[in-house]
Coordinates of C-alpha atoms in Angstrom, one line a residue:
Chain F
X1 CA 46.1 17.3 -16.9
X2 CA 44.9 17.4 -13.7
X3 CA 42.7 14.7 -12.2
X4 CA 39.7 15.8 -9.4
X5 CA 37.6 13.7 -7.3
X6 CA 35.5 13.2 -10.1
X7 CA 37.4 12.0 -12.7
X8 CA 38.9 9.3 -9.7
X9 CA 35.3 8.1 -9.3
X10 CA 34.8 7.8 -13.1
X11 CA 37.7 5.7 -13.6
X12 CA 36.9 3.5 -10.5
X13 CA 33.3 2.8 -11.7
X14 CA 35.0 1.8 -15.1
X15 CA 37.2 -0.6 -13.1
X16 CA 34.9 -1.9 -11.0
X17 CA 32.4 -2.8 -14.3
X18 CA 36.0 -4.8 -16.0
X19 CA 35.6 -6.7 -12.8
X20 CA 32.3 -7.1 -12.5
X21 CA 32.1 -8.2 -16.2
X22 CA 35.3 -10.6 -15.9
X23 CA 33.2 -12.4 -12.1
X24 CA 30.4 -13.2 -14.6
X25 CA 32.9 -14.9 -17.0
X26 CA 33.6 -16.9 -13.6
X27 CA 37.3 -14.7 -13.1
X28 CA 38.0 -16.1 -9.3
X29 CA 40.8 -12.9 -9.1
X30 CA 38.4 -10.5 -10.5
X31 CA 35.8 -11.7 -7.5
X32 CA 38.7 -12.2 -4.9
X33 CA 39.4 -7.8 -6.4
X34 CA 35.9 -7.3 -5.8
X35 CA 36.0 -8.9 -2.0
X36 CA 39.1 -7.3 -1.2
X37 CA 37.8 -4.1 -2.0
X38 CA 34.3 -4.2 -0.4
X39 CA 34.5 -6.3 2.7
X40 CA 35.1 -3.8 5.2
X41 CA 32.8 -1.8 4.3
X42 CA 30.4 -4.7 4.3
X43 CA 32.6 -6.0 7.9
X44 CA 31.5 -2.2 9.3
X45 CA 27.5 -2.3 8.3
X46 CA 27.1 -5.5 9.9
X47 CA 28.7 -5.4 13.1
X48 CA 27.3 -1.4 13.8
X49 CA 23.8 -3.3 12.6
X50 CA 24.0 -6.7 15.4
X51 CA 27.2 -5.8 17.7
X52 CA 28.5 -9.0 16.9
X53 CA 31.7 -10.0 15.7
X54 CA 30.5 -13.9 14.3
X55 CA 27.1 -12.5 12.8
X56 CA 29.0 -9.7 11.2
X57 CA 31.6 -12.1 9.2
X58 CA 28.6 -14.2 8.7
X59 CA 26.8 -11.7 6.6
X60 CA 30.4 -10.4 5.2
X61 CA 30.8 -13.7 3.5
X62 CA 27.2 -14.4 2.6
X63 CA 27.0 -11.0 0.8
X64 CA 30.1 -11.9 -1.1
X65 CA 28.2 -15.3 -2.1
X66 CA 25.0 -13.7 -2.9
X67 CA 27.0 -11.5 -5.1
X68 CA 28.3 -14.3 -7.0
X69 CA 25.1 -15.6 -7.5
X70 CA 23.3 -11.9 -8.6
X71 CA 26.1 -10.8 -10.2
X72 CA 24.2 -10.8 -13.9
X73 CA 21.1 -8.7 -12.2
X74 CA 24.1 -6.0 -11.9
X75 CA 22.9 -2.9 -14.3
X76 CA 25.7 -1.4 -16.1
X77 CA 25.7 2.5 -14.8
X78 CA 24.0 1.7 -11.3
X79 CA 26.5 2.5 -8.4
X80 CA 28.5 -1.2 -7.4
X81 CA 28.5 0.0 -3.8
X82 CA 25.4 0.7 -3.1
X83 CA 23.9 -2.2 -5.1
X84 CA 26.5 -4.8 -2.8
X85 CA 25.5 -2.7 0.6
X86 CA 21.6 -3.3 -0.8
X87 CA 22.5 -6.9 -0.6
X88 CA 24.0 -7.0 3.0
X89 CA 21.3 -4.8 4.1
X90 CA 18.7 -7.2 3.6
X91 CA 20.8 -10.1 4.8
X92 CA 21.3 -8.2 7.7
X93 CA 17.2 -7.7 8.4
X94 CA 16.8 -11.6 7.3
X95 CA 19.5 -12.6 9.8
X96 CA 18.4 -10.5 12.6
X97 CA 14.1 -11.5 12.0
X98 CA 15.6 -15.3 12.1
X99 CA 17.7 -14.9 14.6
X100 CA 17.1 -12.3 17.0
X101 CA 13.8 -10.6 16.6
X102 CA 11.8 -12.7 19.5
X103 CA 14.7 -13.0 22.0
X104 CA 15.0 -8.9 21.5
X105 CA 11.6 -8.3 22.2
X106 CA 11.6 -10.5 25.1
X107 CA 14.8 -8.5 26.3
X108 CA 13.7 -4.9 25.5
X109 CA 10.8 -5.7 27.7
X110 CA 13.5 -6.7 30.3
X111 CA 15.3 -3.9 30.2
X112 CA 12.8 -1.1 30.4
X113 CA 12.8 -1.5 34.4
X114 CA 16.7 -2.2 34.8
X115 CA 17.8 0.7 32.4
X116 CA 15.2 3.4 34.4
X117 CA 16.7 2.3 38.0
X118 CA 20.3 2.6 36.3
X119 CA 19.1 6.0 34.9
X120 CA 20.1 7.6 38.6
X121 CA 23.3 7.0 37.7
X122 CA 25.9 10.2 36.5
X123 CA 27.3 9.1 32.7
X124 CA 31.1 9.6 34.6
X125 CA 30.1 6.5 36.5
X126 CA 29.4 4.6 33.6
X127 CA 33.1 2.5 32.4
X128 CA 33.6 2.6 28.6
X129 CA 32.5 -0.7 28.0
X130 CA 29.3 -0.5 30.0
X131 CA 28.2 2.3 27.9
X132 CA 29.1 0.5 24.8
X133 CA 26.5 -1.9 25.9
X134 CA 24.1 0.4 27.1
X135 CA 24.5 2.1 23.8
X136 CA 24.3 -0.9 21.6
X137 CA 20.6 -1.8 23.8
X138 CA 19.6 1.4 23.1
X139 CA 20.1 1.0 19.3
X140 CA 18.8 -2.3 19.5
X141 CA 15.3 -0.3 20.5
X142 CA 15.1 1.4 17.3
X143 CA 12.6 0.2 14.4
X144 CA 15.0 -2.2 12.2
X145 CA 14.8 1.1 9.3
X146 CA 15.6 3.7 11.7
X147 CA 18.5 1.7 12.6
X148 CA 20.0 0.9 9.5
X149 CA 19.7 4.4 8.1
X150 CA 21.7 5.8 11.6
X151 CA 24.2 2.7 11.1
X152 CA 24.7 3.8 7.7
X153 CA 24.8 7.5 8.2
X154 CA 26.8 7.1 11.7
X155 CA 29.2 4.0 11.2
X156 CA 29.5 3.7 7.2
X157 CA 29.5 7.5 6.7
X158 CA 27.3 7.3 3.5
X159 CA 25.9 10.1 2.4
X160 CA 22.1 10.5 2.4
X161 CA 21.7 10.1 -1.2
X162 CA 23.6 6.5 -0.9
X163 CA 21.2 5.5 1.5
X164 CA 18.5 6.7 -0.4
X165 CA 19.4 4.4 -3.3
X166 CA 20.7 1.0 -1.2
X167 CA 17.2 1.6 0.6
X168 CA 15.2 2.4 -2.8
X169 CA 13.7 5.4 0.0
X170 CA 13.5 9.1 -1.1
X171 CA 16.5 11.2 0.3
X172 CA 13.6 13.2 2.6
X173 CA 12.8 10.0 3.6
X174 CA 16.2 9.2 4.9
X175 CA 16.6 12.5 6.6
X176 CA 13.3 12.4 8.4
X177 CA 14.2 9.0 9.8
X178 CA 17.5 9.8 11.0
X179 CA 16.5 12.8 12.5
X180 CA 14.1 10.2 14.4
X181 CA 16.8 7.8 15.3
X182 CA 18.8 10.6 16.8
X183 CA 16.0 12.2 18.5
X184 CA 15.0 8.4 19.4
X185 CA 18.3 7.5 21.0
X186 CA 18.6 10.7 22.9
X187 CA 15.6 10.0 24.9
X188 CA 16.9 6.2 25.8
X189 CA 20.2 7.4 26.2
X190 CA 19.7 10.8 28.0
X191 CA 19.4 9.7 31.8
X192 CA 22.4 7.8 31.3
X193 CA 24.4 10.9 29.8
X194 CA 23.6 12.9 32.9
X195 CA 21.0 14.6 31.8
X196 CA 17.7 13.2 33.0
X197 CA 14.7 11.6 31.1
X198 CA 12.5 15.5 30.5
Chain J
X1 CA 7.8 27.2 17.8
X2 CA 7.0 25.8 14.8
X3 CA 9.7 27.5 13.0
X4 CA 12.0 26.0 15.7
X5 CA 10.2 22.2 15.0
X6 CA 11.6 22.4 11.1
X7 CA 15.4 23.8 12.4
X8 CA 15.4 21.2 14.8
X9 CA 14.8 19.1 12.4
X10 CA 17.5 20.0 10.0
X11 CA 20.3 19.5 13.3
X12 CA 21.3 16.0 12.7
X13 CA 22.0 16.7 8.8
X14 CA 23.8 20.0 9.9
X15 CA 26.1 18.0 12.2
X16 CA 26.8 15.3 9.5
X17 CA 27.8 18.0 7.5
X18 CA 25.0 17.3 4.8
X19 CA 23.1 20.8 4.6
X20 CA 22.6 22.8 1.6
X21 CA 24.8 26.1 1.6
X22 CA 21.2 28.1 2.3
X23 CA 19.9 25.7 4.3
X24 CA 23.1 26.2 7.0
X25 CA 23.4 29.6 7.0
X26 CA 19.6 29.7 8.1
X27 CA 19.8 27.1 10.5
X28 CA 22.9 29.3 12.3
X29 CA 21.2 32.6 12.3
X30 CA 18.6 31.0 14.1
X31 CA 21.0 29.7 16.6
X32 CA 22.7 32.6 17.5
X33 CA 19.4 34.2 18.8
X34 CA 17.1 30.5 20.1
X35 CA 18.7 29.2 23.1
X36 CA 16.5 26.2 23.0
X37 CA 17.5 25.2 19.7
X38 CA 21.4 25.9 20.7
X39 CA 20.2 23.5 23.8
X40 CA 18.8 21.0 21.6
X41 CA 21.9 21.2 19.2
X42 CA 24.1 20.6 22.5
X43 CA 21.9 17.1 23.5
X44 CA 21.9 15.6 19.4
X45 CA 25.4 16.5 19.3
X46 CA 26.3 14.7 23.0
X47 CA 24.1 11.6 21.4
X48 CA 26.1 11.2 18.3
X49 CA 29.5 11.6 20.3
X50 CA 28.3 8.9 22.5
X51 CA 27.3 6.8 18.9
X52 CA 30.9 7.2 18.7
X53 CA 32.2 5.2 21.7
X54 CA 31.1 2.5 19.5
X55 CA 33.5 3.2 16.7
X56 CA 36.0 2.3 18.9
X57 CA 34.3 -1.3 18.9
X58 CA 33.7 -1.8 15.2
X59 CA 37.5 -0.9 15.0
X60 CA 38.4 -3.0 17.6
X61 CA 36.5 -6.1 16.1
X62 CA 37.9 -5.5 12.3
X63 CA 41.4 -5.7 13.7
X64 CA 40.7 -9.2 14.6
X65 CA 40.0 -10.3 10.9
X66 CA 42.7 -11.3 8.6
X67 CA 41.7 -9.4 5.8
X68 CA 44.3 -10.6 3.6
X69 CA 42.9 -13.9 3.7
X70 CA 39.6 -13.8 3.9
X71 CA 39.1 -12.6 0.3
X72 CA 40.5 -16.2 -0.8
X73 CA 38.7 -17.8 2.3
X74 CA 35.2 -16.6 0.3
X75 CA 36.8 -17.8 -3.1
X76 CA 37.1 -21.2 -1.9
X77 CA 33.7 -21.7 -0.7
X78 CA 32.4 -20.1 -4.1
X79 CA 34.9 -21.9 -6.6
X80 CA 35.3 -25.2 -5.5
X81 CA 38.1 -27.4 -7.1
X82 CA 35.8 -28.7 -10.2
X83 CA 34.4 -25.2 -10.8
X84 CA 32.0 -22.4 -9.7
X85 CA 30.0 -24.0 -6.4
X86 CA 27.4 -21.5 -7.0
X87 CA 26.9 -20.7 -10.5
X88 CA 25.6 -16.9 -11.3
X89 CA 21.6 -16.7 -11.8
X90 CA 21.1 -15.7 -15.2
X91 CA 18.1 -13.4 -14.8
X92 CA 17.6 -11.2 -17.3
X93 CA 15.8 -7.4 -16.9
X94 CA 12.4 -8.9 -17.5
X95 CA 13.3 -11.3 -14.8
X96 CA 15.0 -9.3 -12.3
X97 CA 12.4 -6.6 -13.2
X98 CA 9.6 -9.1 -12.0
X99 CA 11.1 -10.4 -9.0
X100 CA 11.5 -7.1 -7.7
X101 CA 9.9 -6.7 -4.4
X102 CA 7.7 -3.5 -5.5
X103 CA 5.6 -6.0 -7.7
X104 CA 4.4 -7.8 -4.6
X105 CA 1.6 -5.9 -4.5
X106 CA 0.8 -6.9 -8.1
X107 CA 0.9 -10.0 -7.3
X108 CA -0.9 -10.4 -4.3
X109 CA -3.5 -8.3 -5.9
X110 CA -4.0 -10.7 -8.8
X111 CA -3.8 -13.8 -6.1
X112 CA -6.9 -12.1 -4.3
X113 CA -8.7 -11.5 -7.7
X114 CA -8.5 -15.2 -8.3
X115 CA -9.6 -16.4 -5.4
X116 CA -12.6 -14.0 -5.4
X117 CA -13.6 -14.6 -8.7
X118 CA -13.6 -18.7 -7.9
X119 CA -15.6 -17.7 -4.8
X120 CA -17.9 -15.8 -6.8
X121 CA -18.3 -18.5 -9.0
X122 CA -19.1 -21.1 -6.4
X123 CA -21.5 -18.8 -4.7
X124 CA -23.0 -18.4 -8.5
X125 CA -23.6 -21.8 -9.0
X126 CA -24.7 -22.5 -5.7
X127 CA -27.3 -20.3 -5.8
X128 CA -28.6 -20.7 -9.7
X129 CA -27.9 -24.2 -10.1
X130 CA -26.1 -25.3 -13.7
X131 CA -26.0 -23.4 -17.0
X132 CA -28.5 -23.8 -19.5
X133 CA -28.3 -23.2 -22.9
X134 CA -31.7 -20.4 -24.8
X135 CA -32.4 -20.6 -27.9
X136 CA -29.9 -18.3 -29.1
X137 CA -27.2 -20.4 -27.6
X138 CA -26.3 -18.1 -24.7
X139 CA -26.0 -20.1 -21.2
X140 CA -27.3 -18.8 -18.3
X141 CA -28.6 -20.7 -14.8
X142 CA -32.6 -21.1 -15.2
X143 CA -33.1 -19.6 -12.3
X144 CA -31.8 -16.5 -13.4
X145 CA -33.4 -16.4 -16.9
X146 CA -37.1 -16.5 -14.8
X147 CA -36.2 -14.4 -11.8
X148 CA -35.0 -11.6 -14.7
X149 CA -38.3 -12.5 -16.1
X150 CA -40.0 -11.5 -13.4
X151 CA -38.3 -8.3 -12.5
X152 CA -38.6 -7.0 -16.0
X153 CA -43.2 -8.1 -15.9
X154 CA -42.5 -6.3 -12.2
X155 CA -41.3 -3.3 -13.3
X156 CA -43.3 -3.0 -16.8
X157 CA -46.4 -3.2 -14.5
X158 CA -44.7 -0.7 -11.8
X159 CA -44.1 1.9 -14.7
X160 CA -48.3 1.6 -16.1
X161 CA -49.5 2.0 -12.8
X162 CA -47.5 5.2 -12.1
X163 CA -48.5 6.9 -15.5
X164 CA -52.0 5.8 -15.4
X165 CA -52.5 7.2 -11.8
X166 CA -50.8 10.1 -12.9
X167 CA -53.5 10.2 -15.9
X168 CA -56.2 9.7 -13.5
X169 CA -55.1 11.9 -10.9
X170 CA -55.1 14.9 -13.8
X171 CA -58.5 13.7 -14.7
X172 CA -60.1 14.3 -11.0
X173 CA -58.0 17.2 -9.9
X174 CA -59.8 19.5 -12.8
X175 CA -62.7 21.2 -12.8
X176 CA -66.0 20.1 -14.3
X177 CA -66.5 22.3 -17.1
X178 CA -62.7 21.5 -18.5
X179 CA -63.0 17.4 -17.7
X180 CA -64.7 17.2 -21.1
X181 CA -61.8 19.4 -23.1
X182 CA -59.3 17.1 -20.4
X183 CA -59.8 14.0 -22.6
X184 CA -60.3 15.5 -25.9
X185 CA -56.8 17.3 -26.0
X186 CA -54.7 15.7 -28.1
X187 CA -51.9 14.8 -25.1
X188 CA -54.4 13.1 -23.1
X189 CA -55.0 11.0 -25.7
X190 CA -51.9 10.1 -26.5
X191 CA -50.9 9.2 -22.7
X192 CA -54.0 6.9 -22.4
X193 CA -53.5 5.4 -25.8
X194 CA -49.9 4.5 -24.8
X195 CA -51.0 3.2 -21.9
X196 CA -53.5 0.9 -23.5
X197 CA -51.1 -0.4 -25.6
X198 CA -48.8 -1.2 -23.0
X199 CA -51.4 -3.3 -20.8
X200 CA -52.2 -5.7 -23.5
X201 CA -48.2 -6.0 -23.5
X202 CA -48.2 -6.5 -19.9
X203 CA -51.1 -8.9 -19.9
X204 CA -48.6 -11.7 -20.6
X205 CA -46.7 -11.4 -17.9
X206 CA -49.3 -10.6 -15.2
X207 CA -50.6 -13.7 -16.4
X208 CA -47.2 -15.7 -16.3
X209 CA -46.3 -15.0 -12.8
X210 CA -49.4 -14.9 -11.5
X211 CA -49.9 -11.5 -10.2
X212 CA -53.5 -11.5 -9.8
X213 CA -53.9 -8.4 -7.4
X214 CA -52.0 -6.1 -10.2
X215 CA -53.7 -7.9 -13.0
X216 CA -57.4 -7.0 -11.4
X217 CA -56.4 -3.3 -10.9
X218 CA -54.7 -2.9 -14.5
X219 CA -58.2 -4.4 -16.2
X220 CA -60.4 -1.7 -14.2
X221 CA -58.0 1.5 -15.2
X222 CA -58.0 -0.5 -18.8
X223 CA -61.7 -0.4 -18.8
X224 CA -62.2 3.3 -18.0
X225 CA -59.5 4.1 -19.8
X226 CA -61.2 2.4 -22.9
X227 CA -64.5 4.1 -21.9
X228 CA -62.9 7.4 -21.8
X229 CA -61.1 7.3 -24.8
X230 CA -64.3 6.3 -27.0
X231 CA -66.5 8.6 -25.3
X232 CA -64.0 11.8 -25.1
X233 CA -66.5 13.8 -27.7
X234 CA -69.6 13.3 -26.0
X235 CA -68.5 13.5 -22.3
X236 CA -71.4 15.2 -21.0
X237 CA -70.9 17.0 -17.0
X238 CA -73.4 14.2 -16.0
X239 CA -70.9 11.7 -17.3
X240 CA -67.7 12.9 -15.8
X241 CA -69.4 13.3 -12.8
X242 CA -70.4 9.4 -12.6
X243 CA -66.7 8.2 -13.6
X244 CA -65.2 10.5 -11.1
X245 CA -67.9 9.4 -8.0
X246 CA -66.2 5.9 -10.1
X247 CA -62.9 6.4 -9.2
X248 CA -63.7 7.4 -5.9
X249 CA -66.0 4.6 -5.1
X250 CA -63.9 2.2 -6.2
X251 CA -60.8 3.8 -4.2
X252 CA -58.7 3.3 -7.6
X253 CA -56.1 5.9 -6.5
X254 CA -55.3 4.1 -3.2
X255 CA -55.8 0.6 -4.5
X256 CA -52.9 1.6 -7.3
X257 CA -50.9 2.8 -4.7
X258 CA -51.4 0.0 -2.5
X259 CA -50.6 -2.8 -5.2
X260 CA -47.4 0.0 -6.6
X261 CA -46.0 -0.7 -2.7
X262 CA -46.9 -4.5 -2.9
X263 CA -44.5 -4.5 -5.7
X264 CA -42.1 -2.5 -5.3
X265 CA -41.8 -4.5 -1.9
X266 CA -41.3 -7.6 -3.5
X267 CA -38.2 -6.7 -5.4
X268 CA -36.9 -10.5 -6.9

């Protein structure tokens, strides 16, 4: 009999729902199964989302919590991964409005002046790891959806129909903002690619 | 240009690989002949390879984590020795249904409606003092049981001053010789006999509230409308020609107009 991509995803669904249905007994295996399977995933959103290794395991841990505790709001049928991610997501935006949304402001004014005089600059210049963090400011400019529909798309490699559903957004909806994000970053980035603010 | 606009558009989806069949094959016919758009492609494409620089970071930054145990690392902090730590909420579908944030406008519309409504009622009660009780044991504020009162004498008297000038207006606009038939006819009869009827209704409430100038002016057109009325067969030209120098001595047209703006002015 042979066994395509679809039948795989069948059969993981069905093993993910034992699992899910043994956490809500209170299985600590079944949840350690379901944590094992999902935390990188969860690792990869956050840190493309803050660029920071300790808020990243932060949200890894309390998405795995909050899990836990929702576990019984789960509906049978519903994609696991993109009800989890849904869970991290808005951990992420609640982290980041606690945490960082005043202090970024404060430094995206900042920056305006220091990123245009650095704009002269050729991108060969630029080391690796300065243009990690010129990068990571750029994103950091970007409306809180716009960037977690490009981290999503970019760093988690979900399809736009996954976003759609961990962001409850139409798919047309997801594509249109991307396409902003990109368009977005290109103009922040662009002088420092060597190719001059148009 | 346009057409360009909804390619461009399409560039990042094309690049992730996420186009329809259709939709690709459109998108690179259009390349081959737009340099812009091929420009354009060039610049998304240099953006997302320079997204990728981070990669190297995420991967970088997951190789520090010991992902073997932080699975049980999580565990512990959720099952503590005794038990669960955090036990599961046990929402049902009504529950998680109604906690879900698309019913916040719901809510915050019904949160608004109650606070207008108490605000409306304050304002209410403020302005028409406490409830009392009529006869039929309805409650209403007294003040509003005499102000509609006096909206509804208002606009009883409004409504016979409008039909009886119109009465009397017909009456002097025609001619001598058909003034006599003019009151005889059975639908002039019927308009002033309606009219009569409706002034001895009215007389109660111009009384009541005391509106003397509209009470004066309602007697005289009741007079000549009485004197008409009983007089219709034997209206001689002489006759009509002293209640129409009547109505124009007396102004009656203008006064009715002038006590119809008086009270239409003083809307309660």
């Amino acid at each position: 009999m042979i066994t395509g991509p679809e039948t795989k995803r069948t059969s993981k669904n069905e093993d993910i729902n034992a699992l899910i249905e043994k956490i809500k007994q209170g299985d600590r295996e079944a949840f350690m199964a379901v944590t094992e399977l999902y935390q990188k995933k969860v690792f990869r959103l956050a840190y493309a989302f803050f660029h920071n290794h300790d808020d990243a395991m932060d949200i890894v841990q309390e998405t795995f919590l909050r899990l836990y505790q929702k576990v019984n709001m789960f509906q049978k049928g519903k994609d696991f991964q993109n009800w989890l991610l849904k869970i991290a997501k808005n951990l992420c935006i609640d982290h980041y409005r606690k945490n960082y949304k005043k202090s970024n402001e404060l430094e995206i004014n900042k920056d305006i002046g220091e990123m245009n005089i650095a704009a002269e600059k050729a991108y060969s210049v630029y080391p690796t790891s300065d243009l990690k963090s010129i990068f990571s400011r750029c994103l950091k400019k970007l409306t809180e959806k716009q960037r977690l529909i490009f981290v999503m798309k970019h760093y988690n490699q979900l399809k736009y129909a996954e976003i759609a559903e961990t962001l409850d957004i139409a798919v047309g909806t997801v594509k249109s903002l991307n396409y902003k994000a990109v368009r977005n970053l290109r103009v922040l980035i662009s002088p420092y690619l060597g190719g001059g603010n148009e | 240009m346009s057409n360009c606009k909804k390619h461009q558009k399409e560039m990042a989806a094309y690049l992730y690989g996420e186009l329809p069949d259709e939709k690709q094959k459109m998108l690179e016919y259009h390349l081959r002949h737009c340099p812009e758009c091929r420009k354009e492609l060039a610049e998304i494409k240099q953006v997302l390879n320079g997204a990728d620089i981070f990669n190297a970071g995420i991967d970088a930054a997951m190789k520090k984590v010991d992902w073997d145990k932080l699975p049980e690392k999580i565990a512990d902090k959720v099952f503590k020795e005794e038990g669960a730590a955090y036990i599961p909420e046990r929402k049902g579908r009504m529950g998680a249904f109604l906690w879900k944030p698309r019913m916040r406008p719901v809510y915050a519309a019904l949160f608004t409606g109650v606070i207008l409504g108490a605000v409306l009622m304050f304002v209410f009660f403020r302005l028409y003092g406490p409830l009392q009780t009529t006869e039929d044991g309805l409650h209403f504020p007294p003040g509003l049981i005499k102000n509609m009162d006096i909206e509804m004498g208002r606009r009883d008297t409004l409504d016979y001053l409008a039909k009886s000038r119109y009465l009397l207006l017909d009456f002097v606009q025609s001619s001598p010789e058909g003034a006599a038939g003019f009151w005889q006819s059975d639908i002039t009869s019927q308009r002033a006999g309606q009219l009569l009827s409706k002034k001895r209704y009215i007389n109660q409430q111009l009384d009541k509230y005391q509106m003397a100038k509209a009470r004066a002016i309602c007697d005289q057109i009741e007079l000549l409308f009485l004197e008409l009325t009983q007089m219709s067969s034997e209206l001689s030209e002489v006759e009509i020609e002293r209640i129409r120098s009547f109505i124009e001595e007396r102004q009656l047209l203008l006064k009715i107009n002038l006590v119809e703006n008086e009270l239409e002015q003083s809307e309660v």
